[in-house]
Short mmCIF file of C-alpha atoms and ligand atoms in Angstrom, two decimals:
data_model
loop_
_atom_site.label_atom_id
_atom_site.label_comp_id
_atom_site.label_asym_id
_atom_site.label_seq_id
_atom_site.Cartn_x
_atom_site.Cartn_y
_atom_site.Cartn_z
CA MET A 27 -5.44 2.43 -19.07
CA GLY A 28 -6.94 1.17 -16.01
CA GLU A 29 -8.33 -2.37 -15.95
CA PRO A 30 -12.15 -1.42 -14.58
CA PHE A 31 -11.98 -4.23 -11.75
CA ILE A 32 -10.02 -2.10 -9.23
CA ASP A 33 -11.66 0.63 -7.78
CA ALA A 34 -9.00 2.97 -6.27
CA ASN A 35 -11.47 5.65 -4.85
CA PHE A 36 -11.27 5.56 -0.94
CA ARG A 37 -11.27 7.63 2.21
CA LEU A 38 -9.31 6.54 5.04
CA VAL A 39 -7.57 8.46 8.13
CA ASP A 40 -3.63 8.71 7.61
CA HIS A 41 -0.68 8.45 10.01
CA ASN A 42 -1.18 11.67 11.37
CA GLY A 43 -4.95 11.19 12.05
CA ASN A 44 -6.09 13.58 9.07
CA GLN A 45 -8.79 12.26 6.59
CA PHE A 46 -6.95 11.01 3.37
CA ASP A 47 -8.85 10.93 0.04
CA SER A 48 -7.36 8.93 -2.71
CA THR A 49 -9.04 11.02 -5.54
CA LYS A 50 -7.00 14.21 -4.35
CA VAL A 51 -3.49 13.20 -4.35
CA GLY A 52 -2.34 14.08 -7.71
CA VAL A 53 0.63 12.10 -8.30
CA PHE A 54 1.10 8.49 -8.92
CA LYS A 55 0.44 5.90 -5.98
CA LEU A 56 2.04 2.65 -4.98
CA ILE A 57 -0.47 1.20 -2.76
CA TYR A 58 0.33 -2.06 -0.35
CA PHE A 59 -1.78 -3.81 1.90
CA GLY A 60 -0.38 -5.13 5.16
CA PHE A 61 0.17 -4.70 8.82
CA THR A 62 2.99 -3.71 11.34
CA HIS A 63 3.08 -6.83 13.22
CA CYS A 64 3.97 -8.77 10.02
CA PRO A 65 7.28 -10.74 11.03
CA ASP A 66 8.91 -10.50 7.41
CA VAL A 67 7.12 -10.10 4.19
CA CYS A 68 5.68 -6.65 4.72
CA PRO A 69 9.32 -5.12 5.73
CA GLU A 70 10.55 -6.59 2.78
CA GLU A 71 7.87 -5.43 0.50
CA LEU A 72 7.94 -1.69 1.89
CA GLU A 73 11.76 -1.69 1.32
CA LYS A 74 11.21 -2.70 -2.28
CA ILE A 75 8.54 0.13 -2.75
CA ALA A 76 11.01 2.69 -1.19
CA LYS A 77 13.75 1.43 -3.50
CA THR A 78 11.71 1.34 -6.31
CA ILE A 79 10.47 4.87 -6.09
CA SER A 80 14.06 5.86 -5.69
CA ILE A 81 14.92 4.34 -8.90
CA VAL A 82 12.04 5.78 -10.96
CA GLU A 83 12.70 9.02 -9.27
CA LYS A 84 16.30 8.80 -10.85
CA ASP A 85 14.96 7.24 -14.32
CA THR A 86 12.43 10.22 -14.85
CA LYS A 87 14.26 13.25 -12.88
CA LYS A 88 10.93 13.78 -11.23
CA SER A 89 10.88 13.73 -7.50
CA GLY A 90 7.88 13.19 -5.72
CA ILE A 91 6.05 11.70 -8.73
CA VAL A 92 5.02 8.70 -6.95
CA VAL A 93 3.77 8.56 -3.28
CA PRO A 94 4.05 5.10 -1.26
CA ILE A 95 1.07 4.12 0.54
CA PHE A 96 0.61 1.55 3.06
CA ILE A 97 -2.91 0.60 3.86
CA SER A 98 -3.20 -1.27 7.40
CA CYS A 99 -5.35 -4.48 7.42
CA ASP A 100 -5.21 -4.65 11.08
CA PRO A 101 -6.87 -1.35 12.05
CA HIS A 102 -7.15 -2.89 15.69
CA ARG A 103 -3.49 -2.45 16.41
CA ASP A 104 -2.48 -0.45 13.57
CA LYS A 105 -3.68 3.11 15.02
CA PRO A 106 -2.17 6.13 13.41
CA GLU A 107 0.71 6.86 15.94
CA VAL A 108 1.84 2.99 15.39
CA LEU A 109 1.78 3.72 11.72
CA LYS A 110 3.60 6.80 11.99
CA SER A 111 6.50 5.37 14.12
CA TYR A 112 6.83 2.12 12.28
CA LEU A 113 6.85 3.90 8.73
CA GLU A 114 9.67 6.07 9.81
CA ASP A 115 11.91 2.66 9.17
CA PHE A 116 11.12 2.82 5.71
CA GLY A 117 12.36 6.11 4.35
CA GLY A 118 9.73 8.53 5.80
CA ARG A 119 8.00 8.90 2.75
CA PHE A 120 5.18 6.42 3.23
CA VAL A 121 1.50 7.71 4.04
CA GLY A 122 0.12 5.01 6.29
CA LEU A 123 -3.55 4.49 6.28
CA SER A 124 -6.05 3.02 8.35
CA GLY A 125 -9.64 3.50 9.23
CA THR A 126 -12.65 1.46 10.88
CA PRO A 127 -12.58 -2.26 10.36
CA GLU A 128 -15.36 -2.16 7.89
CA GLU A 129 -13.58 0.78 5.87
CA VAL A 130 -10.49 -1.46 5.84
CA GLU A 131 -12.42 -4.25 4.51
CA ARG A 132 -14.29 -2.10 2.08
CA VAL A 133 -11.22 -0.74 0.59
CA ALA A 134 -9.58 -4.06 0.69
CA ARG A 135 -12.44 -5.65 -1.50
CA GLN A 136 -12.14 -2.91 -3.79
CA PHE A 137 -8.31 -3.84 -4.63
CA ARG A 138 -9.62 -7.68 -4.37
CA VAL A 139 -7.13 -7.82 -1.26
CA TYR A 140 -7.53 -10.95 0.90
CA PHE A 141 -6.69 -10.83 4.57
CA LYS A 142 -7.81 -13.11 7.64
CA LYS A 143 -6.33 -13.53 11.04
CA SER A 144 -4.30 -16.72 11.05
CA SER A 145 -4.49 -19.31 13.79
CA ILE A 146 -1.07 -19.00 14.66
CA GLY A 147 -0.85 -17.37 18.16
CA ASN A 148 -4.43 -17.28 18.66
CA SER A 149 -4.06 -17.19 22.28
CA GLY A 150 -6.54 -14.42 22.13
CA GLY A 151 -5.95 -10.81 22.89
CA ASN A 152 -3.60 -8.80 20.71
CA ASP A 153 -1.06 -11.69 19.86
CA TYR A 154 -2.21 -12.76 16.21
CA LEU A 155 -0.75 -12.63 12.74
CA LEU A 156 -2.78 -11.97 9.50
CA ASP A 157 -2.50 -13.93 6.45
CA HIS A 158 -2.89 -11.30 3.59
CA SER A 159 -2.27 -11.08 -0.18
CA ILE A 160 0.92 -9.44 -1.32
CA PHE A 161 0.59 -7.13 -4.13
CA ILE A 162 1.51 -3.69 -4.98
CA TYR A 163 -0.66 -1.40 -7.21
CA LEU A 164 0.50 1.33 -9.35
CA ILE A 165 -2.44 4.05 -9.67
CA SER A 166 -2.45 6.97 -11.88
CA PRO A 167 -2.44 10.80 -10.65
CA GLU A 168 -5.97 10.49 -12.06
CA ASN A 169 -6.54 7.60 -9.75
CA GLU A 170 -7.05 5.03 -12.15
CA PHE A 171 -5.37 1.34 -11.64
CA ILE A 172 -2.57 0.87 -13.82
CA GLU A 173 -0.55 -2.14 -13.04
CA ILE A 174 -0.12 -4.85 -10.06
CA PHE A 175 2.95 -6.07 -8.97
CA GLY A 176 3.68 -9.27 -7.41
CA ARG A 177 6.67 -10.68 -5.24
CA ASP A 178 8.27 -12.03 -8.64
CA LYS A 179 9.23 -8.35 -9.39
CA ASP A 180 11.91 -6.95 -7.74
CA ALA A 181 12.57 -3.13 -7.25
CA ALA A 182 14.41 -2.65 -10.37
CA ALA A 183 11.64 -4.58 -12.52
CA CYS A 184 9.02 -2.60 -10.87
CA ALA A 185 10.74 0.58 -11.39
CA LYS A 186 11.46 0.20 -14.99
CA ILE A 187 7.53 -0.52 -15.96
CA ILE A 188 6.70 2.56 -13.39
CA SER A 189 9.25 4.70 -15.21
CA GLU A 190 7.81 3.88 -18.77
CA LYS A 191 4.23 4.43 -17.56
CA ILE A 192 5.29 7.70 -16.32
CA LYS A 193 7.25 9.09 -19.48
CA ASN A 194 4.48 8.13 -21.65
NI1 NI B 15 2.87 -8.89 5.66
#
């Protein structure tokens, strides 16, 4: 059952430069918003997602039942080729998405994701960080919001909940 306040229907561009339509995926999705220059939080969360999915696949004996998706809040720097190379370090399964700043902002609003350029490294140009909310969203094959995971849940805790949802 999805809570109605998150609208998971969107279109962006993937790490190969192809159009991505969230309604056409057909399996569960774990969606996370971040940026590739993030020094520590995003890498930790991406590793957690990869680990979560490997546990879920063992639990459910269904490989490919969950696709991990990383949506960049930093489309200015995170072009598809940047996302592609960055995400190879996290198991090679992630779909990396970006778009125009307006498209990314719209999708972030749909997920109630907050992000903002931080003043640290505010020397202009390309040297900046982003403050952003840190949540992982579980979306059903029918593209409905199911569950949200914060940093308090580790991979095992996330996987337990997701496996139960998949089996039900
Ligand atoms: Ni981050």
